[in-house]
Structure formats: C-alpha cells, structure tokens
C-alpha cells in the first residue's frame, strides 16, 4: 500500500524536531527533510541553545506559549537525564537572569517549568551592582552542533530521508509529495510570501573559560554568558533587518566588554572564534495549516511552522508536536489513494 509522502522544508532545530515527531509518530508516512543547508551550516548551529523565556509574544495566547515551552523543556529534560545526554549534547545549566529595574511580572509564565526557580538573594545581587532584581533557576541547554546531528540520526532511525536541495516555490513540491511542512525559517519570506519575516542578526563569541559554571543573562537579551560543554558562548546582538553574515570585529569587542562587566574573569579567557546567524524574526511565530492549489487543480495541505526569532530552541519540540497534530488532520482530509 502506498505511503503518504511528507516533506519538511528546513533542517534547523525546528525543521528536524518537526520531522522527527512526524516520522516517529506516523510510520505510515514516508518523511523527507529537504534543505539547502544542514548542520553545521544552519542558523541553529549558532544559537546559544539555552531553553529560556523572555517577555510573552504578542498575539499568541499565553496558555499556548506556556504549552510550547513546557513540552520542549520536559522533552529535553528527559534527554538530559538519560544515557543519551552526552551523545545528544543536552545538559542542565544553572544561573541567573538579572534586571536593571524590577519587572512588573517578577515571576514569568515559565517559572514553574524550569527547575528550582527563585528570586536572587541580596548576597547574589551584590555581584551585579548595576542590577536591582534577579531570577535564579536551572534550565536545559542544547549544544546545537551536537544536538542537530543527533536529531538527524534519530530521524534516520525512524526511516526518514535527508535530501539536499533548494526550493524556490512550494508549488514545486506538490508533484512529489502529499503534505508539505514549511520550517524554512527566514526562507519563509519567499516560500510563504510572508513579508513580515525578517532577519535579526546575532553575533556571538566562543571562548575557553572552563572555570565558569553558571550562566548570566541580562534581561534585555543583548548581553549573556552561557557556559557549555567545551566552551562558553558570550553575546550578543539583535540587529533587526541586518543581513550581514560576516563577523564584525568592533561588535565582538563591544560584546566582550559588556560581558566582562558582568564577569571580569572573562578578560583572561582565550578566544576561540566568532559566529554569526540570522534569526527568522516575525511579530509572532506562524503555525497553521493551509491548502495550496496546484495549476492542475490538486489541493495539497501545507503546514507552516516558522518565524520563531529567538524562541527556536525553547519552542522547538512543543511547536513540532502541534505541527504533528496538523499533519494528522491533513491525513484525514487527503483523498485516496494518497491516504493509507
């Protein structure tokens, strides 16, 4: 009996998470990931990879955001506590998020999802004299250059196929696939005709500072120190509409200077390199199902899952599970003989 053919466009953390969800849950489908870039050349490879929430996203119900975050955190926490943790590059990370002014919402919507959430003590805040308030907690961190290859292996074990290629129009895929899942990130600007998608340039440094064990994040999201397994990532920038992929030396110096104010010992760190990525910015993530009609009159379901900006890792598994639900709905709606 013919398998339903599903193609996932995009091989970043959102695309691979979505493809794994579909391939593992729906063995009746043949699932292909199609992308022009795979790890280590994706935007996700540059990401700090820490599961952490910021301010709530406008126009998305808070309950929905909470579900995306919790589902992702719980899934990654299970990996971090398993024997696969090292191979998957998923680990626990503890530290502080600090605020120059006391926020109106001192306890964020994701506070009960991370581990050991509490407000920082006065003694802890003494280390950051320019800041008036802080949150301490333990979360999960993905070393994306390790996590993405692990996701690829997991996908292949579920009989998924990785295929390199460039897509200029989703219509191209309707001849060979029954369901299209668009996780193309910044590429959705063209593929989905969504002018609201824009680059948010991020530049970070990797340094060798093995004495640092705790993360520090300024609540504005522009200054952070994230210790990892083999290096420390310090950042960063959030430059809206900036398409530059080359590292800017002046920005690197500014980043390091800001981070050294939070952690003076970074001045002794050995620089390992600079990384630049273009986050797929959007007012809010797009997760929906539409029907694409081909010139021949065939109606092909398209599930969009893109526009995550800086929430890619933190929402990846939760939004993949929701995309899976939309694919299940599409299977029911498909006419025979495409549906099993």
mmCIF file with all atom_site columns, C-alpha atoms in Angstrom, residues 136-300:
data_model
loop_
_atom_site.group_PDB
_atom_site.id
_atom_site.type_symbol
_atom_site.label_atom_id
_atom_site.label_alt_id
_atom_site.label_comp_id
_atom_site.label_asym_id
_atom_site.label_entity_id
_atom_site.label_seq_id
_atom_site.pdbx_PDB_ins_code
_atom_site.Cartn_x
_atom_site.Cartn_y
_atom_site.Cartn_z
_atom_site.occupancy
_atom_site.B_iso_or_equiv
_atom_site.pdbx_formal_charge
_atom_site.auth_seq_id
_atom_site.auth_comp_id
_atom_site.auth_asym_id
_atom_site.auth_atom_id
_atom_site.pdbx_PDB_model_num
ATOM 1   C CA . UNK A 1 136 ? 17.858 32.073 39.669  1.00 0.00 ? 136 UNK A CA 1
ATOM 2   C CA . UNK A 1 137 ? 16.963 28.713 38.145  1.00 0.00 ? 137 UNK A CA 1
ATOM 3   C CA . UNK A 1 138 ? 18.190 25.604 36.359  1.00 0.00 ? 138 UNK A CA 1
ATOM 4   C CA . UNK A 1 139 ? 17.242 25.006 32.750  1.00 0.00 ? 139 UNK A CA 1
ATOM 5   C CA . UNK A 1 140 ? 18.285 22.825 29.823  1.00 0.00 ? 140 UNK A CA 1
ATOM 6   C CA . UNK A 1 141 ? 20.921 23.715 27.237  1.00 0.00 ? 141 UNK A CA 1
ATOM 7   C CA . UNK A 1 142 ? 21.366 22.164 23.796  1.00 0.00 ? 142 UNK A CA 1
ATOM 8   C CA . UNK A 1 143 ? 24.816 22.179 22.281  1.00 0.00 ? 143 UNK A CA 1
ATOM 9   C CA . UNK A 1 144 ? 23.296 22.595 18.828  1.00 0.00 ? 144 UNK A CA 1
ATOM 10  C CA . UNK A 1 145 ? 26.350 21.472 16.791  1.00 0.00 ? 145 UNK A CA 1
ATOM 11  C CA . UNK A 1 146 ? 25.974 18.174 18.695  1.00 0.00 ? 146 UNK A CA 1
ATOM 12  C CA . UNK A 1 147 ? 22.190 18.135 19.118  1.00 0.00 ? 147 UNK A CA 1
ATOM 13  C CA . UNK A 1 148 ? 21.374 18.655 15.419  1.00 0.00 ? 148 UNK A CA 1
ATOM 14  C CA . UNK A 1 149 ? 23.467 15.679 14.174  1.00 0.00 ? 149 UNK A CA 1
ATOM 15  C CA . UNK A 1 150 ? 21.856 13.604 16.928  1.00 0.00 ? 150 UNK A CA 1
ATOM 16  C CA . UNK A 1 151 ? 18.404 14.634 15.700  1.00 0.00 ? 151 UNK A CA 1
ATOM 17  C CA . UNK A 1 152 ? 19.436 13.649 12.170  1.00 0.00 ? 152 UNK A CA 1
ATOM 18  C CA . UNK A 1 153 ? 20.449 10.179 13.404  1.00 0.00 ? 153 UNK A CA 1
ATOM 19  C CA . UNK A 1 154 ? 17.189 9.847  15.312  1.00 0.00 ? 154 UNK A CA 1
ATOM 20  C CA . UNK A 1 155 ? 15.277 10.856 12.186  1.00 0.00 ? 155 UNK A CA 1
ATOM 21  C CA . UNK A 1 156 ? 17.109 8.286  10.058  1.00 0.00 ? 156 UNK A CA 1
ATOM 22  C CA . UNK A 1 157 ? 16.340 5.569  12.621  1.00 0.00 ? 157 UNK A CA 1
ATOM 23  C CA . UNK A 1 158 ? 12.673 6.403  12.027  1.00 0.00 ? 158 UNK A CA 1
ATOM 24  C CA . UNK A 1 159 ? 13.313 5.757  8.294   1.00 0.00 ? 159 UNK A CA 1
ATOM 25  C CA . UNK A 1 160 ? 13.448 9.426  7.417   1.00 0.00 ? 160 UNK A CA 1
ATOM 26  C CA . UNK A 1 161 ? 15.363 10.694 4.400   1.00 0.00 ? 161 UNK A CA 1
ATOM 27  C CA . UNK A 1 162 ? 17.642 13.753 4.328   1.00 0.00 ? 162 UNK A CA 1
ATOM 28  C CA . UNK A 1 163 ? 17.848 15.416 0.945   1.00 0.00 ? 163 UNK A CA 1
ATOM 29  C CA . UNK A 1 164 ? 19.882 18.454 -0.030  1.00 0.00 ? 164 UNK A CA 1
ATOM 30  C CA . UNK A 1 165 ? 18.275 20.869 -2.443  1.00 0.00 ? 165 UNK A CA 1
ATOM 31  C CA . UNK A 1 166 ? 16.985 24.398 -2.867  1.00 0.00 ? 166 UNK A CA 1
ATOM 32  C CA . UNK A 1 167 ? 13.275 25.190 -3.062  1.00 0.00 ? 167 UNK A CA 1
ATOM 33  C CA . UNK A 1 168 ? 12.166 28.427 -4.717  1.00 0.00 ? 168 UNK A CA 1
ATOM 34  C CA . UNK A 1 169 ? 8.418  27.747 -4.671  1.00 0.00 ? 169 UNK A CA 1
ATOM 35  C CA . UNK A 1 170 ? 6.344  25.342 -2.560  1.00 0.00 ? 170 UNK A CA 1
ATOM 36  C CA . UNK A 1 171 ? 4.392  24.527 -5.725  1.00 0.00 ? 171 UNK A CA 1
ATOM 37  C CA . UNK A 1 172 ? 7.461  22.572 -6.898  1.00 0.00 ? 172 UNK A CA 1
ATOM 38  C CA . UNK A 1 173 ? 6.925  20.062 -4.106  1.00 0.00 ? 173 UNK A CA 1
ATOM 39  C CA . UNK A 1 174 ? 3.287  19.320 -4.837  1.00 0.00 ? 174 UNK A CA 1
ATOM 40  C CA . UNK A 1 175 ? 4.154  16.940 -7.680  1.00 0.00 ? 175 UNK A CA 1
ATOM 41  C CA . UNK A 1 176 ? 6.147  14.556 -5.484  1.00 0.00 ? 176 UNK A CA 1
ATOM 42  C CA . UNK A 1 177 ? 4.643  14.977 -2.005  1.00 0.00 ? 177 UNK A CA 1
ATOM 43  C CA . UNK A 1 178 ? 1.188  14.744 -0.455  1.00 0.00 ? 178 UNK A CA 1
ATOM 44  C CA . UNK A 1 179 ? 1.833  17.041 2.525   1.00 0.00 ? 179 UNK A CA 1
ATOM 45  C CA . UNK A 1 180 ? 4.312  19.922 2.768   1.00 0.00 ? 180 UNK A CA 1
ATOM 46  C CA . UNK A 1 181 ? 5.620  21.175 6.129   1.00 0.00 ? 181 UNK A CA 1
ATOM 47  C CA . UNK A 1 182 ? 7.302  24.558 5.864   1.00 0.00 ? 182 UNK A CA 1
ATOM 48  C CA . UNK A 1 183 ? 10.005 25.052 8.520   1.00 0.00 ? 183 UNK A CA 1
ATOM 49  C CA . UNK A 1 184 ? 12.179 27.208 6.293   1.00 0.00 ? 184 UNK A CA 1
ATOM 50  C CA . UNK A 1 185 ? 12.864 29.945 8.837   1.00 0.00 ? 185 UNK A CA 1
ATOM 51  C CA . UNK A 1 186 ? 13.999 33.101 7.111   1.00 0.00 ? 186 UNK A CA 1
ATOM 52  C CA . UNK A 1 187 ? 13.288 31.390 3.781   1.00 0.00 ? 187 UNK A CA 1
ATOM 53  C CA . UNK A 1 188 ? 9.568  31.644 4.535   1.00 0.00 ? 188 UNK A CA 1
ATOM 54  C CA . UNK A 1 189 ? 9.782  35.280 3.480   1.00 0.00 ? 189 UNK A CA 1
ATOM 55  C CA . UNK A 1 190 ? 9.834  33.953 -0.097  1.00 0.00 ? 190 UNK A CA 1
ATOM 56  C CA . UNK A 1 191 ? 8.311  30.469 0.201   1.00 0.00 ? 191 UNK A CA 1
ATOM 57  C CA . UNK A 1 192 ? 5.263  31.616 2.179   1.00 0.00 ? 192 UNK A CA 1
ATOM 58  C CA . UNK A 1 193 ? 5.188  35.100 0.649   1.00 0.00 ? 193 UNK A CA 1
ATOM 59  C CA . UNK A 1 194 ? 5.374  36.485 4.178   1.00 0.00 ? 194 UNK A CA 1
ATOM 60  C CA . UNK A 1 195 ? 6.867  39.978 4.176   1.00 0.00 ? 195 UNK A CA 1
ATOM 61  C CA . UNK A 1 196 ? 6.626  40.004 7.971   1.00 0.00 ? 196 UNK A CA 1
ATOM 62  C CA . UNK A 1 197 ? 9.588  37.627 8.169   1.00 0.00 ? 197 UNK A CA 1
ATOM 63  C CA . UNK A 1 198 ? 12.873 39.489 8.559   1.00 0.00 ? 198 UNK A CA 1
ATOM 64  C CA . UNK A 1 199 ? 16.442 38.807 9.675   1.00 0.00 ? 199 UNK A CA 1
ATOM 65  C CA . UNK A 1 200 ? 17.501 39.504 13.240  1.00 0.00 ? 200 UNK A CA 1
ATOM 66  C CA . UNK A 1 201 ? 21.269 39.298 13.104  1.00 0.00 ? 201 UNK A CA 1
ATOM 67  C CA . UNK A 1 202 ? 23.026 37.648 16.025  1.00 0.00 ? 202 UNK A CA 1
ATOM 68  C CA . UNK A 1 203 ? 26.775 37.686 16.621  1.00 0.00 ? 203 UNK A CA 1
ATOM 69  C CA . UNK A 1 204 ? 28.450 35.777 19.450  1.00 0.00 ? 204 UNK A CA 1
ATOM 70  C CA . UNK A 1 205 ? 31.932 34.754 20.557  1.00 0.00 ? 205 UNK A CA 1
ATOM 71  C CA . UNK A 1 206 ? 33.132 31.368 21.707  1.00 0.00 ? 206 UNK A CA 1
ATOM 72  C CA . UNK A 1 207 ? 35.770 31.494 24.431  1.00 0.00 ? 207 UNK A CA 1
ATOM 73  C CA . UNK A 1 208 ? 37.677 28.998 26.550  1.00 0.00 ? 208 UNK A CA 1
ATOM 74  C CA . UNK A 1 209 ? 36.848 29.746 30.192  1.00 0.00 ? 209 UNK A CA 1
ATOM 75  C CA . UNK A 1 210 ? 36.388 26.373 31.937  1.00 0.00 ? 210 UNK A CA 1
ATOM 76  C CA . UNK A 1 211 ? 36.167 27.997 35.383  1.00 0.00 ? 211 UNK A CA 1
ATOM 77  C CA . UNK A 1 212 ? 32.742 29.459 34.517  1.00 0.00 ? 212 UNK A CA 1
ATOM 78  C CA . UNK A 1 213 ? 29.915 27.123 35.514  1.00 0.00 ? 213 UNK A CA 1
ATOM 79  C CA . UNK A 1 214 ? 26.822 29.367 35.739  1.00 0.00 ? 214 UNK A CA 1
ATOM 80  C CA . UNK A 1 215 ? 25.035 31.320 33.035  1.00 0.00 ? 215 UNK A CA 1
ATOM 81  C CA . UNK A 1 216 ? 24.413 35.067 33.383  1.00 0.00 ? 216 UNK A CA 1
ATOM 82  C CA . UNK A 1 217 ? 21.831 36.813 31.220  1.00 0.00 ? 217 UNK A CA 1
ATOM 83  C CA . UNK A 1 218 ? 20.867 40.465 31.172  1.00 0.00 ? 218 UNK A CA 1
ATOM 84  C CA . UNK A 1 219 ? 17.088 40.547 30.835  1.00 0.00 ? 219 UNK A CA 1
ATOM 85  C CA . UNK A 1 220 ? 17.331 42.751 27.738  1.00 0.00 ? 220 UNK A CA 1
ATOM 86  C CA . UNK A 1 221 ? 18.678 39.719 25.875  1.00 0.00 ? 221 UNK A CA 1
ATOM 87  C CA . UNK A 1 222 ? 21.672 41.595 24.446  1.00 0.00 ? 222 UNK A CA 1
ATOM 88  C CA . UNK A 1 223 ? 24.297 40.527 26.978  1.00 0.00 ? 223 UNK A CA 1
ATOM 89  C CA . UNK A 1 224 ? 24.741 36.941 28.116  1.00 0.00 ? 224 UNK A CA 1
ATOM 90  C CA . UNK A 1 225 ? 27.300 34.359 29.169  1.00 0.00 ? 225 UNK A CA 1
ATOM 91  C CA . UNK A 1 226 ? 26.379 30.719 28.560  1.00 0.00 ? 226 UNK A CA 1
ATOM 92  C CA . UNK A 1 227 ? 28.892 28.065 29.667  1.00 0.00 ? 227 UNK A CA 1
ATOM 93  C CA . UNK A 1 228 ? 28.680 24.861 27.653  1.00 0.00 ? 228 UNK A CA 1
ATOM 94  C CA . UNK A 1 229 ? 30.378 21.526 27.445  1.00 0.00 ? 229 UNK A CA 1
ATOM 95  C CA . UNK A 1 230 ? 33.515 22.589 25.593  1.00 0.00 ? 230 UNK A CA 1
ATOM 96  C CA . UNK A 1 231 ? 33.360 26.385 25.518  1.00 0.00 ? 231 UNK A CA 1
ATOM 97  C CA . UNK A 1 232 ? 31.488 29.463 26.716  1.00 0.00 ? 232 UNK A CA 1
ATOM 98  C CA . UNK A 1 233 ? 29.279 31.454 24.352  1.00 0.00 ? 233 UNK A CA 1
ATOM 99  C CA . UNK A 1 234 ? 29.158 35.180 25.039  1.00 0.00 ? 234 UNK A CA 1
ATOM 100 C CA . UNK A 1 235 ? 26.884 37.559 23.225  1.00 0.00 ? 235 UNK A CA 1
ATOM 101 C CA . UNK A 1 236 ? 25.358 39.165 21.598  1.00 0.00 ? 236 UNK A CA 1
ATOM 102 C CA . UNK A 1 237 ? 23.477 41.286 19.077  1.00 0.00 ? 237 UNK A CA 1
ATOM 103 C CA . UNK A 1 238 ? 19.849 41.575 17.930  1.00 0.00 ? 238 UNK A CA 1
ATOM 104 C CA . UNK A 1 239 ? 20.075 43.649 14.764  1.00 0.00 ? 239 UNK A CA 1
ATOM 105 C CA . UNK A 1 240 ? 16.716 43.779 13.025  1.00 0.00 ? 240 UNK A CA 1
ATOM 106 C CA . UNK A 1 241 ? 16.808 43.854 9.224   1.00 0.00 ? 241 UNK A CA 1
ATOM 107 C CA . UNK A 1 242 ? 20.564 43.246 9.086   1.00 0.00 ? 242 UNK A CA 1
ATOM 108 C CA . UNK A 1 243 ? 21.586 40.605 6.516   1.00 0.00 ? 243 UNK A CA 1
ATOM 109 C CA . UNK A 1 244 ? 25.352 40.662 7.219   1.00 0.00 ? 244 UNK A CA 1
ATOM 110 C CA . UNK A 1 245 ? 26.850 37.215 7.789   1.00 0.00 ? 245 UNK A CA 1
ATOM 111 C CA . UNK A 1 246 ? 30.445 38.345 8.253   1.00 0.00 ? 246 UNK A CA 1
ATOM 112 C CA . UNK A 1 247 ? 31.659 38.864 11.824  1.00 0.00 ? 247 UNK A CA 1
ATOM 113 C CA . UNK A 1 248 ? 32.248 42.463 12.858  1.00 0.00 ? 248 UNK A CA 1
ATOM 114 C CA . UNK A 1 249 ? 35.394 42.891 14.958  1.00 0.00 ? 249 UNK A CA 1
ATOM 115 C CA . UNK A 1 250 ? 34.125 46.072 16.547  1.00 0.00 ? 250 UNK A CA 1
ATOM 116 C CA . UNK A 1 251 ? 30.951 44.325 17.668  1.00 0.00 ? 251 UNK A CA 1
ATOM 117 C CA . UNK A 1 252 ? 32.996 41.465 19.104  1.00 0.00 ? 252 UNK A CA 1
ATOM 118 C CA . UNK A 1 253 ? 34.964 43.894 21.245  1.00 0.00 ? 253 UNK A CA 1
ATOM 119 C CA . UNK A 1 254 ? 31.751 45.588 22.417  1.00 0.00 ? 254 UNK A CA 1
ATOM 120 C CA . UNK A 1 255 ? 30.178 42.223 23.286  1.00 0.00 ? 255 UNK A CA 1
ATOM 121 C CA . UNK A 1 256 ? 33.205 41.105 25.251  1.00 0.00 ? 256 UNK A CA 1
ATOM 122 C CA . UNK A 1 257 ? 33.406 44.415 27.100  1.00 0.00 ? 257 UNK A CA 1
ATOM 123 C CA . UNK A 1 258 ? 29.753 44.203 28.175  1.00 0.00 ? 258 UNK A CA 1
ATOM 124 C CA . UNK A 1 259 ? 30.168 40.609 29.307  1.00 0.00 ? 259 UNK A CA 1
ATOM 125 C CA . UNK A 1 260 ? 33.350 41.413 31.233  1.00 0.00 ? 260 UNK A CA 1
ATOM 126 C CA . UNK A 1 261 ? 31.398 43.938 33.267  1.00 0.00 ? 261 UNK A CA 1
ATOM 127 C CA . UNK A 1 262 ? 29.220 41.055 34.425  1.00 0.00 ? 262 UNK A CA 1
ATOM 128 C CA . UNK A 1 263 ? 32.066 38.546 34.751  1.00 0.00 ? 263 UNK A CA 1
ATOM 129 C CA . UNK A 1 264 ? 35.520 40.206 34.972  1.00 0.00 ? 264 UNK A CA 1
ATOM 130 C CA . UNK A 1 265 ? 37.358 36.873 34.738  1.00 0.00 ? 265 UNK A CA 1
ATOM 131 C CA . UNK A 1 266 ? 36.368 36.717 31.065  1.00 0.00 ? 266 UNK A CA 1
ATOM 132 C CA . UNK A 1 267 ? 39.284 39.065 30.368  1.00 0.00 ? 267 UNK A CA 1
ATOM 133 C CA . UNK A 1 268 ? 41.533 36.035 30.886  1.00 0.00 ? 268 UNK A CA 1
ATOM 134 C CA . UNK A 1 269 ? 39.516 33.817 28.519  1.00 0.00 ? 269 UNK A CA 1
ATOM 135 C CA . UNK A 1 270 ? 41.054 32.545 25.287  1.00 0.00 ? 270 UNK A CA 1
ATOM 136 C CA . UNK A 1 271 ? 39.029 33.497 22.229  1.00 0.00 ? 271 UNK A CA 1
ATOM 137 C CA . UNK A 1 272 ? 38.059 30.532 20.058  1.00 0.00 ? 272 UNK A CA 1
ATOM 138 C CA . UNK A 1 273 ? 36.124 32.279 17.309  1.00 0.00 ? 273 UNK A CA 1
ATOM 139 C CA . UNK A 1 274 ? 33.136 34.326 16.269  1.00 0.00 ? 274 UNK A CA 1
ATOM 140 C CA . UNK A 1 275 ? 29.787 33.129 14.953  1.00 0.00 ? 275 UNK A CA 1
ATOM 141 C CA . UNK A 1 276 ? 27.018 34.972 13.107  1.00 0.00 ? 276 UNK A CA 1
ATOM 142 C CA . UNK A 1 277 ? 23.477 33.807 12.394  1.00 0.00 ? 277 UNK A CA 1
ATOM 143 C CA . UNK A 1 278 ? 20.276 35.357 11.077  1.00 0.00 ? 278 UNK A CA 1
ATOM 144 C CA . UNK A 1 279 ? 17.310 34.594 13.294  1.00 0.00 ? 279 UNK A CA 1
ATOM 145 C CA . UNK A 1 280 ? 13.960 34.346 11.453  1.00 0.00 ? 280 UNK A CA 1
ATOM 146 C CA . UNK A 1 281 ? 12.257 37.336 13.016  1.00 0.00 ? 281 UNK A CA 1
ATOM 147 C CA . UNK A 1 282 ? 8.489  37.821 12.960  1.00 0.00 ? 282 UNK A CA 1
ATOM 148 C CA . UNK A 1 283 ? 5.957  39.581 15.190  1.00 0.00 ? 283 UNK A CA 1
ATOM 149 C CA . UNK A 1 284 ? 4.909  36.091 16.341  1.00 0.00 ? 284 UNK A CA 1
ATOM 150 C CA . UNK A 1 285 ? 5.598  32.524 15.158  1.00 0.00 ? 285 UNK A CA 1
ATOM 151 C CA . UNK A 1 286 ? 3.434  31.201 12.335  1.00 0.00 ? 286 UNK A CA 1
ATOM 152 C CA . UNK A 1 287 ? 1.912  27.774 12.976  1.00 0.00 ? 287 UNK A CA 1
ATOM 153 C CA . UNK A 1 288 ? -1.061 26.958 10.793  1.00 0.00 ? 288 UNK A CA 1
ATOM 154 C CA . UNK A 1 289 ? -2.395 24.690 8.048   1.00 0.00 ? 289 UNK A CA 1
ATOM 155 C CA . UNK A 1 290 ? -3.438 25.947 4.612   1.00 0.00 ? 290 UNK A CA 1
ATOM 156 C CA . UNK A 1 291 ? -4.316 24.312 1.309   1.00 0.00 ? 291 UNK A CA 1
ATOM 157 C CA . UNK A 1 292 ? -2.141 25.014 -1.709  1.00 0.00 ? 292 UNK A CA 1
ATOM 158 C CA . UNK A 1 293 ? -3.902 24.544 -5.041  1.00 0.00 ? 293 UNK A CA 1
ATOM 159 C CA . UNK A 1 294 ? -1.736 23.479 -7.960  1.00 0.00 ? 294 UNK A CA 1
ATOM 160 C CA . UNK A 1 295 ? -2.304 24.571 -11.574 1.00 0.00 ? 295 UNK A CA 1
ATOM 161 C CA . UNK A 1 296 ? -3.669 21.056 -12.176 1.00 0.00 ? 296 UNK A CA 1
ATOM 162 C CA . UNK A 1 297 ? -6.318 21.623 -9.504  1.00 0.00 ? 297 UNK A CA 1
ATOM 163 C CA . UNK A 1 298 ? -4.764 19.402 -6.830  1.00 0.00 ? 298 UNK A CA 1
ATOM 164 C CA . UNK A 1 299 ? -5.107 20.723 -3.266  1.00 0.00 ? 299 UNK A CA 1
ATOM 165 C CA . UNK A 1 300 ? -2.040 19.957 -1.144  1.00 0.00 ? 300 UNK A CA 1
#
